[in-house]
Each structure stands twice: as structure tokens, then as C-alpha cells.
Coordinates of C-alpha atoms (C1' of nucleotides) in Angstrom, one line a residue:
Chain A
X1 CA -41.5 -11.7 -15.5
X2 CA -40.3 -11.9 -18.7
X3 CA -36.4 -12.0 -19.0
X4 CA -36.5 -8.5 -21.3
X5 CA -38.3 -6.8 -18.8
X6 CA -35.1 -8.3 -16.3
X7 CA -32.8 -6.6 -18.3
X8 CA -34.2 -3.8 -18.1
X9 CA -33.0 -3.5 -14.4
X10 CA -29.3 -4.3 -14.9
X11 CA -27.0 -1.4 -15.0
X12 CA -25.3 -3.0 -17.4
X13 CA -27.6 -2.9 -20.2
X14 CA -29.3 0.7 -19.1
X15 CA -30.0 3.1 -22.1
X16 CA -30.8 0.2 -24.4
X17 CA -33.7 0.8 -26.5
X18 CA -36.5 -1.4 -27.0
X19 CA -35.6 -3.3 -30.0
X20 CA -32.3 -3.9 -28.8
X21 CA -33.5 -5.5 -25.2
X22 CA -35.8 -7.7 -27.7
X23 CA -32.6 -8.9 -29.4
X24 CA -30.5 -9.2 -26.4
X25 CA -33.0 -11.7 -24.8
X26 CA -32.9 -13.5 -27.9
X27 CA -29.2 -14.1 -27.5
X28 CA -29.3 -14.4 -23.7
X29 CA -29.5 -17.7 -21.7
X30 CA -30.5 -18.4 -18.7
X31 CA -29.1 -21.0 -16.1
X32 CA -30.0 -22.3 -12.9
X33 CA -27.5 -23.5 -10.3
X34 CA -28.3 -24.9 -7.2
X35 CA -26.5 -24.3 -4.0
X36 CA -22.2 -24.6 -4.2
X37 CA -22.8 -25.7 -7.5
X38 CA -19.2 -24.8 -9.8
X39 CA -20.4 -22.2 -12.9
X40 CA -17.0 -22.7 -14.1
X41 CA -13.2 -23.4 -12.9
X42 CA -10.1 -20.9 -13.6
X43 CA -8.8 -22.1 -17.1
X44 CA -12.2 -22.9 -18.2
X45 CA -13.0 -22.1 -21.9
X46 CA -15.0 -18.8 -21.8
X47 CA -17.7 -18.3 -25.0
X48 CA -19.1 -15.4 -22.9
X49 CA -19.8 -14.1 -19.4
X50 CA -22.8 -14.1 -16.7
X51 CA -25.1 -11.7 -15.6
X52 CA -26.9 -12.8 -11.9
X53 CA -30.4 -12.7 -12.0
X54 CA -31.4 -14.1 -9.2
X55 CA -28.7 -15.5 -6.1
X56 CA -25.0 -15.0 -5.1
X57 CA -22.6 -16.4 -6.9
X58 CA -19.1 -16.5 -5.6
X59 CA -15.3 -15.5 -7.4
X60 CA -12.2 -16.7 -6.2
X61 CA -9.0 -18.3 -6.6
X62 CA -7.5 -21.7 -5.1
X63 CA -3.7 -21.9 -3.7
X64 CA -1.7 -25.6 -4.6
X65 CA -2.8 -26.8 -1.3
X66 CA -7.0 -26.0 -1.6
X67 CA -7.0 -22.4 0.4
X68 CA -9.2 -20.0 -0.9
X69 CA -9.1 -16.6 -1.6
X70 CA -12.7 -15.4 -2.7
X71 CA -11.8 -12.2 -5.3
X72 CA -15.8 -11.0 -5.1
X73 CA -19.0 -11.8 -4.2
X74 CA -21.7 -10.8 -6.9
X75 CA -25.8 -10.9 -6.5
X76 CA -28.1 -9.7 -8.6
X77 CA -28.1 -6.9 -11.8
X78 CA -24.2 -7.6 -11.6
X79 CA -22.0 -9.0 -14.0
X80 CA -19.2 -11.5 -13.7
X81 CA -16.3 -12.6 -15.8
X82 CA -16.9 -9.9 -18.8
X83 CA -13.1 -9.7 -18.8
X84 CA -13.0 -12.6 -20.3
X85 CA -14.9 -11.0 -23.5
X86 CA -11.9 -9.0 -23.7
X87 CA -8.9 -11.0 -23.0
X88 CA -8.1 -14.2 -23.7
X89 CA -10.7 -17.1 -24.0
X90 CA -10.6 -18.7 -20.5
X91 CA -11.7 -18.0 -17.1
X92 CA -9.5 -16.4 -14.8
X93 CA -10.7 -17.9 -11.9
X94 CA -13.3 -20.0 -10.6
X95 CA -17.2 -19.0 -9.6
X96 CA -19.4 -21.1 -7.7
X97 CA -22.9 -20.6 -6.8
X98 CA -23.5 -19.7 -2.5
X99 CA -27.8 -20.2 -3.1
X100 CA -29.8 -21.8 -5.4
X101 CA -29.5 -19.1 -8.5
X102 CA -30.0 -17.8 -11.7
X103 CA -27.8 -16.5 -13.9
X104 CA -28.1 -15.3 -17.8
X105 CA -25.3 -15.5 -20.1
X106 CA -24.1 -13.6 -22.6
X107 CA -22.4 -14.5 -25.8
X108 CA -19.1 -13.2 -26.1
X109 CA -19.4 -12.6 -30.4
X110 CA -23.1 -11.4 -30.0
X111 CA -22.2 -8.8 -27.4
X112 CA -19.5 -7.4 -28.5
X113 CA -21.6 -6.3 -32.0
X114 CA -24.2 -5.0 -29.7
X115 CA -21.4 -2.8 -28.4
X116 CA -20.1 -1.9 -31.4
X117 CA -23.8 -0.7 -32.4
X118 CA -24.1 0.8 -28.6
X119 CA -21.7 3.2 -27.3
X120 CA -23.7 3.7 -24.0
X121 CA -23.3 0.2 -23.3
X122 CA -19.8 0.3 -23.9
X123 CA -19.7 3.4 -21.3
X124 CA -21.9 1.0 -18.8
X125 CA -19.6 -1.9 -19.6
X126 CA -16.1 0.4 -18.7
X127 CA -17.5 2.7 -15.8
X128 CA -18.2 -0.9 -14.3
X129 CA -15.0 -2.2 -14.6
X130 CA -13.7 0.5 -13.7
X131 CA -15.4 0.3 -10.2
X132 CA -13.8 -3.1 -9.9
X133 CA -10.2 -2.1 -11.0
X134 CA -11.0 0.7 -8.0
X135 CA -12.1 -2.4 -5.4
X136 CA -8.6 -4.7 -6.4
X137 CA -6.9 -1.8 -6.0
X138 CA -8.1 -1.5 -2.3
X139 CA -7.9 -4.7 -1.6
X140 CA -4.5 -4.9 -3.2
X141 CA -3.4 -1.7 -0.5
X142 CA -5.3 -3.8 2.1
X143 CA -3.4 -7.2 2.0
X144 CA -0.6 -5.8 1.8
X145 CA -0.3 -2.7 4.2
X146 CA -3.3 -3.6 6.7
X147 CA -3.5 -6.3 9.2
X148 CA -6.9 -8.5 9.4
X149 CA -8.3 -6.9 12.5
X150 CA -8.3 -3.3 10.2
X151 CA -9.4 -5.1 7.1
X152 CA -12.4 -6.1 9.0
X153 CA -13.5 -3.2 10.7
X154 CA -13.7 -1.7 7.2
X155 CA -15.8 -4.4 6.1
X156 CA -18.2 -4.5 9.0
X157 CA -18.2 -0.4 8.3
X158 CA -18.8 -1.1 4.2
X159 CA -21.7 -4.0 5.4
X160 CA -23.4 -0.9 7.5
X161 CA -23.5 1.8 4.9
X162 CA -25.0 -1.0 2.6
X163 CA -27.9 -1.3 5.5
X164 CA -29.0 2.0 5.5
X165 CA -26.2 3.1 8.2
X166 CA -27.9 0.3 10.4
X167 CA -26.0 -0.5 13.8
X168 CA -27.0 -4.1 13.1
X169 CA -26.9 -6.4 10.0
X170 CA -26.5 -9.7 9.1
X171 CA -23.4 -11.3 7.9
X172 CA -24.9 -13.1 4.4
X173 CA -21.5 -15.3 4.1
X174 CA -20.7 -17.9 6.5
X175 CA -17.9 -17.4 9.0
X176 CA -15.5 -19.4 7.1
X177 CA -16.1 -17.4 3.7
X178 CA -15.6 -14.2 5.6
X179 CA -12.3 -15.4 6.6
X180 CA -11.4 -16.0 2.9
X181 CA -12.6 -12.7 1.7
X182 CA -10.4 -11.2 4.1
X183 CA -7.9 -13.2 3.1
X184 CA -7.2 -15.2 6.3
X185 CA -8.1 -18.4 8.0
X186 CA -11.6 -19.1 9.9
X187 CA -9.6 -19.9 13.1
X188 CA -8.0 -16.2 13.0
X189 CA -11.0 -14.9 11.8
X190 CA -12.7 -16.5 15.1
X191 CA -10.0 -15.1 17.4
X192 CA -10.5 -11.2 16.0
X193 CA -14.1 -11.3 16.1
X194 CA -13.5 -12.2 20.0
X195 CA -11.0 -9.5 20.6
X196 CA -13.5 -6.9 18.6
X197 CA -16.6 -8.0 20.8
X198 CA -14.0 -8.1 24.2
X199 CA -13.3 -4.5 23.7
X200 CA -16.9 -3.2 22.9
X201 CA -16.4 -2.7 19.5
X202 CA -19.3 -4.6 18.2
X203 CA -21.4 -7.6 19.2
X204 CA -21.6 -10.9 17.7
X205 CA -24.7 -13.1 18.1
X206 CA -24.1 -16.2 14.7
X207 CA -24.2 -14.3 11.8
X208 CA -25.6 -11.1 13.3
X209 CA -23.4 -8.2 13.8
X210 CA -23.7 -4.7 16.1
X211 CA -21.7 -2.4 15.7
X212 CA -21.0 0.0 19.4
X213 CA -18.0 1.8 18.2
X214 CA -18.3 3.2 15.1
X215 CA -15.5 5.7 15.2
X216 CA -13.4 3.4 16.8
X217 CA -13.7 0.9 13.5
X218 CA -13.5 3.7 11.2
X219 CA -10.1 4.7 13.6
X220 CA -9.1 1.0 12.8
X221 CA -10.2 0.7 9.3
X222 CA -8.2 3.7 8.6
X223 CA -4.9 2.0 9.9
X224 CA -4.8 4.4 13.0
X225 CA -5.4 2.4 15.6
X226 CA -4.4 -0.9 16.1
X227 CA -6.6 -3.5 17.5
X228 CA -4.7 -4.9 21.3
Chain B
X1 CA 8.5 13.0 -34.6
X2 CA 5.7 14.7 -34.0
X3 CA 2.5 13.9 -31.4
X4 CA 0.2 12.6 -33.9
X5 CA 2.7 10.2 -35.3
X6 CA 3.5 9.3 -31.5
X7 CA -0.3 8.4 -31.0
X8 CA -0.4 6.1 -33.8
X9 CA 1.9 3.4 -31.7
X10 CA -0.3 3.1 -28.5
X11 CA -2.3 0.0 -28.7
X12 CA -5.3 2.4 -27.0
X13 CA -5.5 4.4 -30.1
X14 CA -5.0 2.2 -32.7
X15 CA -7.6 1.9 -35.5
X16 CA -8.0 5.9 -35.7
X17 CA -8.8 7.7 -38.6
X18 CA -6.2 10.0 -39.9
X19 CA -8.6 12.7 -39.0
X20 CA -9.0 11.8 -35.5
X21 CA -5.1 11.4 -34.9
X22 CA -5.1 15.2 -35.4
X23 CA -8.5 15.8 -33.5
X24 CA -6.6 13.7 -30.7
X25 CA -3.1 15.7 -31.1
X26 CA -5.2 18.9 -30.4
X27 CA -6.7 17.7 -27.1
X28 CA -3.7 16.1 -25.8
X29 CA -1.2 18.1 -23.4
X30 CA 2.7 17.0 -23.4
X31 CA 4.0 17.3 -19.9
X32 CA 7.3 16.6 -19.0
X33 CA 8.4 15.4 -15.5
X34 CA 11.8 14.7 -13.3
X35 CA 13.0 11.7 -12.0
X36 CA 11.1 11.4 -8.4
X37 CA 8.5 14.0 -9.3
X38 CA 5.1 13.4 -8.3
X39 CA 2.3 13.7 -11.1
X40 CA -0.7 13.6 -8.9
X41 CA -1.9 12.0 -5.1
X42 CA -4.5 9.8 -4.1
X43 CA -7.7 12.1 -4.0
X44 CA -6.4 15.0 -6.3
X45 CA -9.2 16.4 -8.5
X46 CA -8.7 14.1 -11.9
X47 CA -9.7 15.9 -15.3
X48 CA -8.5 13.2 -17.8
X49 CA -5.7 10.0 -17.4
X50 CA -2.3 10.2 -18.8
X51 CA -0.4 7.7 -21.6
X52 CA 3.4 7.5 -21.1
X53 CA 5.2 9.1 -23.6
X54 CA 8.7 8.5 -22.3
X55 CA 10.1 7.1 -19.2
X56 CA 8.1 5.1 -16.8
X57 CA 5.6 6.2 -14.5
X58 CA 4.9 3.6 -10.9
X59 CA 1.6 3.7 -9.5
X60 CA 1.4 3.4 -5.4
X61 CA -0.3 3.4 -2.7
X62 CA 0.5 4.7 0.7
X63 CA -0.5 3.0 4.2
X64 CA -0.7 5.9 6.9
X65 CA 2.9 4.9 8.7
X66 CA 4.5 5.4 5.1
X67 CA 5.0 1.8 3.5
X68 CA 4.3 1.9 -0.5
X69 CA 2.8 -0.8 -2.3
X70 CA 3.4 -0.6 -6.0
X71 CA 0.4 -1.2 -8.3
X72 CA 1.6 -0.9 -11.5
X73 CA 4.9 0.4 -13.1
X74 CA 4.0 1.5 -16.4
X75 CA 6.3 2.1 -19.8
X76 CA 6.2 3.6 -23.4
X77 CA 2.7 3.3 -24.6
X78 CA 0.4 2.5 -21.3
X79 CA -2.5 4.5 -20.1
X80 CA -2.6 5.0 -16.5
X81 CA -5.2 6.7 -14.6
X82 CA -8.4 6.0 -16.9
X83 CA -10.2 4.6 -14.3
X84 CA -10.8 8.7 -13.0
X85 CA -12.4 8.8 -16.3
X86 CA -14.8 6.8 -15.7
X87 CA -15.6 7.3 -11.8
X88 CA -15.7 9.9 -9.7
X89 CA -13.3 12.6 -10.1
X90 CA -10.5 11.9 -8.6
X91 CA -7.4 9.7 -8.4
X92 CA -7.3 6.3 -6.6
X93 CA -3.9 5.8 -6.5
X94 CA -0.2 8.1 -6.2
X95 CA 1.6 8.5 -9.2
X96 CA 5.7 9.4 -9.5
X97 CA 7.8 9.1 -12.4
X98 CA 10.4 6.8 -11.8
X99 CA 12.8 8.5 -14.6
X100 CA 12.9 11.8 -16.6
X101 CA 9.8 11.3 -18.1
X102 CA 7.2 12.5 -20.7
X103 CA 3.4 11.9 -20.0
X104 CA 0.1 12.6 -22.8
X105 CA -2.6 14.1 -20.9
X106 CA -6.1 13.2 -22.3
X107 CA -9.1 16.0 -21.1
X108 CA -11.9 13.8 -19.8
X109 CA -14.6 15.1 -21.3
X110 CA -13.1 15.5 -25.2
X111 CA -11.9 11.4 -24.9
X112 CA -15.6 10.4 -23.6
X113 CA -16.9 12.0 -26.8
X114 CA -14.5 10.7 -29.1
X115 CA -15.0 7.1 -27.7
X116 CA -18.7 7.9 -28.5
X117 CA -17.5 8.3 -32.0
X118 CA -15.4 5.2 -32.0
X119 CA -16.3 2.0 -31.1
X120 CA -12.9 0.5 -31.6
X121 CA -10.9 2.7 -28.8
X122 CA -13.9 1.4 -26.7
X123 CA -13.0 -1.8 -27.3
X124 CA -9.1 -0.9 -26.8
X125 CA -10.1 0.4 -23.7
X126 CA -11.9 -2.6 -22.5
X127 CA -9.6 -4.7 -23.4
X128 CA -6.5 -3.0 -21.8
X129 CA -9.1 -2.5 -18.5
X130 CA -9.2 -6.4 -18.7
X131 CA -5.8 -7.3 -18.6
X132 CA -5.5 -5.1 -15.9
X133 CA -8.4 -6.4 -13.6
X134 CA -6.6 -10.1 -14.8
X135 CA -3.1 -8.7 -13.6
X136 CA -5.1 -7.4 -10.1
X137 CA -6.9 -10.8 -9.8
X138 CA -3.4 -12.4 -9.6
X139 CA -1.8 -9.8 -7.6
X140 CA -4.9 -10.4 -5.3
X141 CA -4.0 -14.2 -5.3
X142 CA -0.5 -14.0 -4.5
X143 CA -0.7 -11.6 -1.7
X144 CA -3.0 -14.0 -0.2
X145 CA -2.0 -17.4 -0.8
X146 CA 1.6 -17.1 -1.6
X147 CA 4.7 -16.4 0.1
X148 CA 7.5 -14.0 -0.8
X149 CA 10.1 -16.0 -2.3
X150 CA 7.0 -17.7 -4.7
X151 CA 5.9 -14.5 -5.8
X152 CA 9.5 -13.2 -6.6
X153 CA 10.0 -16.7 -8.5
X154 CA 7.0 -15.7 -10.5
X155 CA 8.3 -12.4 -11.2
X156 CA 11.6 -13.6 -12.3
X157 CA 10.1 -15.9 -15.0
X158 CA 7.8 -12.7 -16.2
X159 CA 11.1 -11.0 -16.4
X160 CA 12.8 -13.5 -18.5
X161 CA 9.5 -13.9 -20.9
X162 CA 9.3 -9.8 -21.4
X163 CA 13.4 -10.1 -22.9
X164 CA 12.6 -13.1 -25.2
X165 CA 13.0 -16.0 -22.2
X166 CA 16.5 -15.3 -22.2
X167 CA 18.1 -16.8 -19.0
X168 CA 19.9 -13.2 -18.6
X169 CA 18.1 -9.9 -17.7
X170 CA 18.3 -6.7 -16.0
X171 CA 16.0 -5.3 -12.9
X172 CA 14.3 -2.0 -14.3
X173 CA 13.8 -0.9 -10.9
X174 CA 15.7 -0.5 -7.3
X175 CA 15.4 -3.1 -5.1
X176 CA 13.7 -1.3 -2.7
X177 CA 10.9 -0.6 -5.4
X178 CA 11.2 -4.4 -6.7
X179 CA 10.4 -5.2 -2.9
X180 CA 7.3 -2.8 -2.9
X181 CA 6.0 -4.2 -5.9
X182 CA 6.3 -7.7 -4.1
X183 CA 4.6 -6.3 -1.3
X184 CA 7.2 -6.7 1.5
X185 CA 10.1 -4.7 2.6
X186 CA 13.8 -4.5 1.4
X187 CA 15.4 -6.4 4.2
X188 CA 13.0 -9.2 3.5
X189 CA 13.9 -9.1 0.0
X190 CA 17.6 -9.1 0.4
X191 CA 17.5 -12.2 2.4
X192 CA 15.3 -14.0 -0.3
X193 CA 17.5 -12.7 -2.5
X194 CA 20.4 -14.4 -1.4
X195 CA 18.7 -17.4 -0.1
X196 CA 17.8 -18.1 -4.0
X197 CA 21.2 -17.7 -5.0
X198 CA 22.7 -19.4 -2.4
X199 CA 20.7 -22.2 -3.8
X200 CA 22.0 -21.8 -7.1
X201 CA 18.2 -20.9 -8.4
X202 CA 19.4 -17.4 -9.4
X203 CA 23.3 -15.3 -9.3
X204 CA 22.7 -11.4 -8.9
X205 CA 25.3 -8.8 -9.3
X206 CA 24.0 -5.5 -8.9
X207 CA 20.8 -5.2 -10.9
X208 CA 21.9 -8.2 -13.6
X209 CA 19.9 -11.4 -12.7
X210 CA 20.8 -14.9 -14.4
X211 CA 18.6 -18.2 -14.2
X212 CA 20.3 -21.0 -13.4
X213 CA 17.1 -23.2 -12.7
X214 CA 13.9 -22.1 -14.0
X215 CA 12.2 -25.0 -13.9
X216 CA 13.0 -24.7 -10.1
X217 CA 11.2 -21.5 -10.4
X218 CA 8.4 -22.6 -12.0
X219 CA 7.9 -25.0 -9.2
X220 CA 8.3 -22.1 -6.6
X221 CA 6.2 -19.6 -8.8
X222 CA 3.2 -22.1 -9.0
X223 CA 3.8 -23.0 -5.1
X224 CA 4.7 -26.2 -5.4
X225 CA 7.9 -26.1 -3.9
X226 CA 9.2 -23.9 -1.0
X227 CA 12.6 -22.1 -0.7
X228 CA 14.6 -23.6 1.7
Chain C
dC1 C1' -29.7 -40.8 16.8
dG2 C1' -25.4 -40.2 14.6
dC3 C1' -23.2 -37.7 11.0
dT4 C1' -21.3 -33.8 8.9
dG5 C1' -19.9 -29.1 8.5
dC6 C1' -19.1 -25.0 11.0
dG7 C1' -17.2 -22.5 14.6
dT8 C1' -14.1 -22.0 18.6
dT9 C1' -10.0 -22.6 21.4
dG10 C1' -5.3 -23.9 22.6
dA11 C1' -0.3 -24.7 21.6
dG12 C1' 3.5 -24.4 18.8
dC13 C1' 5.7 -22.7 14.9
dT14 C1' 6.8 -20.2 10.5
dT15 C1' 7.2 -16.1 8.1
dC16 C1' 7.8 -11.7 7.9
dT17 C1' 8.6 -7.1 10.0
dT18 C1' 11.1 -3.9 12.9
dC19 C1' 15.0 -1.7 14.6
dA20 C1' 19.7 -0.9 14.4
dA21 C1' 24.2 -0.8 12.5
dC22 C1' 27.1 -0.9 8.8
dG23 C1' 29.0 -1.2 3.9
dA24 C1' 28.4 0.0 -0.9
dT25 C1' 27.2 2.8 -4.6
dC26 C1' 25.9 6.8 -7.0
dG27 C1' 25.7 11.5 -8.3
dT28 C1' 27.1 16.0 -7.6
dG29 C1' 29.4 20.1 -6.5
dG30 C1' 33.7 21.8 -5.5
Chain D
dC1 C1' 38.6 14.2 -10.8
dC2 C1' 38.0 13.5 -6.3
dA3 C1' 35.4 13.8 -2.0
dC4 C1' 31.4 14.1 0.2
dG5 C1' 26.7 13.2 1.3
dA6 C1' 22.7 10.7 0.4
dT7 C1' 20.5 6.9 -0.9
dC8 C1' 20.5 2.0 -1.4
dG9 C1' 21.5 -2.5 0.1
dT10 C1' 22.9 -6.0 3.4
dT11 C1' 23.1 -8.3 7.9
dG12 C1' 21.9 -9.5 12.7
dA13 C1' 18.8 -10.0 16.5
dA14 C1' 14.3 -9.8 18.5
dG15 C1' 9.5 -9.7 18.2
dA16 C1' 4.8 -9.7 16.2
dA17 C1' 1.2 -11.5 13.3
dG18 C1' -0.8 -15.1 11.5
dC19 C1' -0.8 -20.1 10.2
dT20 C1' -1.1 -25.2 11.2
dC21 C1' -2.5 -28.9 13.7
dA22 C1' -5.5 -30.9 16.9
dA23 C1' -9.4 -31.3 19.9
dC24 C1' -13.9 -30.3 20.9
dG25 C1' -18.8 -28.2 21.1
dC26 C1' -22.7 -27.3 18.6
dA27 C1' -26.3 -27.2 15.2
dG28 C1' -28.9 -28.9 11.4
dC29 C1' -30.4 -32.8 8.9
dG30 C1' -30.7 -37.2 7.1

DNA sequence: CGCTGCGTTGAGCTTCTTCAACGATCGTGG
DNA sequence: CCACGATCGTTGAAGAAGCTCAACGCAGCG
């Protein structure tokens, strides 16, 4: 597959025309990371930002004292650090690979003439980060008005709807990057996902989930219930 | 002074043509709102975004027994609510004015096409969207990995920065709403409050904060101190 | 086979919240 | 201009939620 015919998959860079995929792969990169490999640290100068082609790559930020709270988890068609195109000239936080991945990258003076020659793209570019000023906003409300136990029945719930509505799926983080996307600890993480499976709520078998009581999470992911 | 000479001192709309200053002062509505008023909810129908005029607008969420956290309090100058523009149709977040007030409302539809026109209030855009996902990303980070008295540290030193670093400054807001926007409660905040000055980081009277030690705050902001 | 990373469990502790009472302050209408 | 009520802010005591530390089982992999 060549890489224009990649592009033409990525929401990012729909509406293009023909030529101007041409010249975008001209000015596009592409990288190769292998498994927890670091793409680049917070405070890292930024030249331009990724687009995954192939893998998960991982965002987050580190406390003094090494915790972790992962910010998003990208795979592929979506971008990562544009804001840095736009603000400033360093990373605002760091990415690391989660699988063996490719990623292209963009040229922060190259793309922003393609935008000023594309309006479409410039639409693409804010209706996406728009999306993700929507998703820090919830997780903003989350943190701080939720407790864990309702933060993750609204995950589990988010996880199904991507799986067709599927009573079962797979977790495709570890255990321990779960916990700090929900911005807690594994061993607290542990303890909820034993309460949740102790009262029927779901069942747990490694990284596979199955969910019983659907209303019940959504009753808990909606802050009315709380978890006992 | 009249609305098109207002537009011409918002960062989003600089770079206009003379001609588009009036095309904007046609489409734009000037509402005016009380102190405490609300100026739309979560989930209302959203058929443009607002720029403040006058006053200052705070942007909240609601958990379901009533606890506000405070996204944003915006001044003079700031968009709020673009994000509508660009998904769905309605608003994410509550808005109230915090002050007799005076908002711009934008149509949706008439700013999409005039961004099509003009590449440079794109880039505006995009770059005031950025500094907003940027301002999330550490609001994220905090909520998560920091404690209360750190977070308020940090805020202080923003405080003092925004009125040229001087060691002397005034609250804006109550400190009810200062201990929404930290994401904790008032009590909580009182206590910190006088723990910091009891500790000579900080003296408050009333709504007039002084620094006494703000390389002690730095050290608490960036976590690597605690507060006794 | 042993090592290393992940996940689980227990115990104790810190931080923050909740509830309740009270004092201060502000704005407003009389 | 004062008095009143309402909101805001402070303080205390008790309790909940989540974190830290430590130990241990288990799996995968060299």
C-alpha cells in the first residue's frame, strides 16, 4: 500500500484532492516504533505532529514521583500532538508506543500552507479537536465529581458501544494502564473490578470483560448509584 | 464604540478585512446578561458560540447531587462555546455570567462560511482551540496527580504572572468559585487557605492575596514539596 | 529453571468530603 | 442610613475514598 493511498483513509486529510495527497506524501514521514518505545517526552521540541498508521500509541503525563496519568490512547487514522502546530514549539506531554507501530509525521511549516490553501482540512483539523476538547472536558467532570467505581462503568459501557453493543470485549490495555487512564492505582483498580464482578455487574476472565448489568452500569456511570 | 470597532480587539478575528468587520457586525447579536444569569445548559440546542464582550462568563459542569466544577472562567475578548460549532448541536458544558455582562453571539452557519473565506480566523481558531486542549491536558494532570494545596500553589503563581508577577493581587472570583475551579469544596479550601498562611507562604485579607514565598510555591506547584 | 512484570490481597494511613454550627459580609429595601 | 436577610466563609468532628507499602501468586520468556 502506497502511503497516498493511506492517507486517503484518515479523517484528517478527507476532501483532499489528488494532487494535494501527491504532495502531502511527499512531505510526510514515516516512522516505526517498536513496543514502549518513547516518540517524544513533554518539553520535547515539536517540528510537527503524528498521524498513527499502524499501532497504539499512548499520551500521558508523569507526576514528580513517576505516576502516570495516560491523557489518550490513539490507534490508527488519528492524529496526535497537532496542538503543538498551533502553540508553542514543544510537546505537551509525553507519547509512547503500547505495539510495534507506525506512525507518519507531518511537518509543522508544510502543513500549515496546505491549510492555508485547504479550508476543508482546516474544518477536519478543528471539528477534531474539537471532539477532544469535548473528551477533557468529561474527563475533567469525571475526576473531579465521579468516584473510580462510576468512571469505570462508563468506560466498560464506552468499550461495548465500540464493539458493536457486544456483552463481551476485550480490554486492549493492560490492567495497570487501565488504572492510569482512570486516573487511579492498579491495586484500587484490582479491588473495583472485584466488587463489580461480586455483585453481578460484569465478569472478568484476564483481559476479557462481560458485561450482566447493563442498566446498572449505565445507573453507576451516570453518578446515580453508587457502587457498595 | 461601535461593534465593528469592538471586533477588531479579539485575537479570534484579527487579520479581517475592513469589509469582513462589517459582514461580521451584521451576523453578530449583542446580548446582555445579569449577574448569576444562566446563558445556556448542558444539552441546549447550540446555533453559534459566544465571545465576551463585557464581564466574564464561567463555564461548569454539574455532577447529579449538585457539586460544580469550573472549566473555564472567561474575560473581555474569549470565545466560549465553539466547540458546538463544530460538533453536534448542542452545548457540553453550563454557562452563567459571573457579572453584568455583555456576550457576541456568532450564527453557526454564517461563521463556518466566513472561516471558508478566511484562512487566518481558521488559524485563530486553531490556535485558541490549542491552548485550550493544553490548559485541559494540565487541568487533567493535576486532578490526577496532584493534591489541593499544589494545585492552588500553581494557581497563585498564574495569578501573580497575569498582573505583571507582582507579589500583590486580587481574587477575581468568590472563594467558593476559586474552590470549584480547584476542584474541591470551600471548607477544604479554607483550611488550605490558612494552612499556607499560617506558614507564611501566602497572607489573605478578604480577596487581596500577597506572596511571601514563591519560590516555596513553585516547589509546591511543581509537587516537589508538600504543605505541612 | 529462575527472572521479571503483572495482578491481587491485606493493613494502615492520608487526604478530602460531609454535616453541622456559627460568624462575617454584602446588598437591599424600608 | 440602618437593619435585615441571604450568601459567603470559617471551624470542628467524624467518616469515606483512595493511596502506600508490603507480601505473594502467577504467567511468560529468556
Amino acid at each position: 500500500m502506497t502511503i497516498s493511498s493511506q492517507l486517503a483513509t484518515i479523517p484528517l486529510f478527507e476532501g483532499l484532492t489528488d494532487s494535494q495527497y501527491d504532495q502531502l506524501s511527499k512531505i510526510i514521514v514515516s516512522r516505526k516504533y517498536d513496543r514502549g518505545q518513547t516518540i517524544f517526552s513533554e518539553g520535547d521540541e515539536a517540528t510537527g505532529f503524528f498521524v498513527v498508521a499502524e499501532g497504539t500509541v499512548k499520551i500521558f503525563k508523569l507526576s514528580m514521583d513517576g505516576k502516570e496519568q495516560i491523557l489518550h490512547i490513539f490507534g490508527p487514522g488519528e492524529p496526535f500532538a497537532e496542538v503543538a502546530v498551533f502553540t508553542g514549539s514543544t510537546f505537551p506531554a509525553h507519547a509512547e508506543a503500547l505495539k510495534k507501530s507506525t506512525f507518519f509525521f507531518v511537518p509543522r511549516k508544510e502543513f500549515i500552507s496546505l491549510i492555508h490553501e485547504n479550508p476543508s482540512m482546516a474544518m477536519n483539523m478543528m471539528a477534531s479537536m474539537s471532539m477532544r476538547l469535548k473528551k477533557f472536558a468529561m474527563m475533567i467532570e469525571d475526576l473531579s465529581l465521579k468516584e473510580v467505581p462510576n468512571r469505570l462503568a462508563a468506560h466498560f459501557l464506552y468499550l461495548s458501544a465500540q464493539n458493536n453493543d457486544s456483552k463481551e470485549f476485550q480490554l486492549n490495555i493492560s490492567k495497570s494502564q487501565l488504572a492510569s487512564l482512570m486516573g487511579t492505582v492498579p491495586e484500587t483498580l484490582s479491588r473495583i473490578l472485584s466488587r463489580m464482578s461480586s455483585q453481578n455487574f460484569v465478569s472478568i476472565h484476564g483481559s476479557k470483560i462481560t458485561v450482566h448489568d447493563s442498566s446498572g452500569l449505565r445507573a453507576l456511570a451516570d453518578g446515580e448509584t453508587k457502587l457498595g
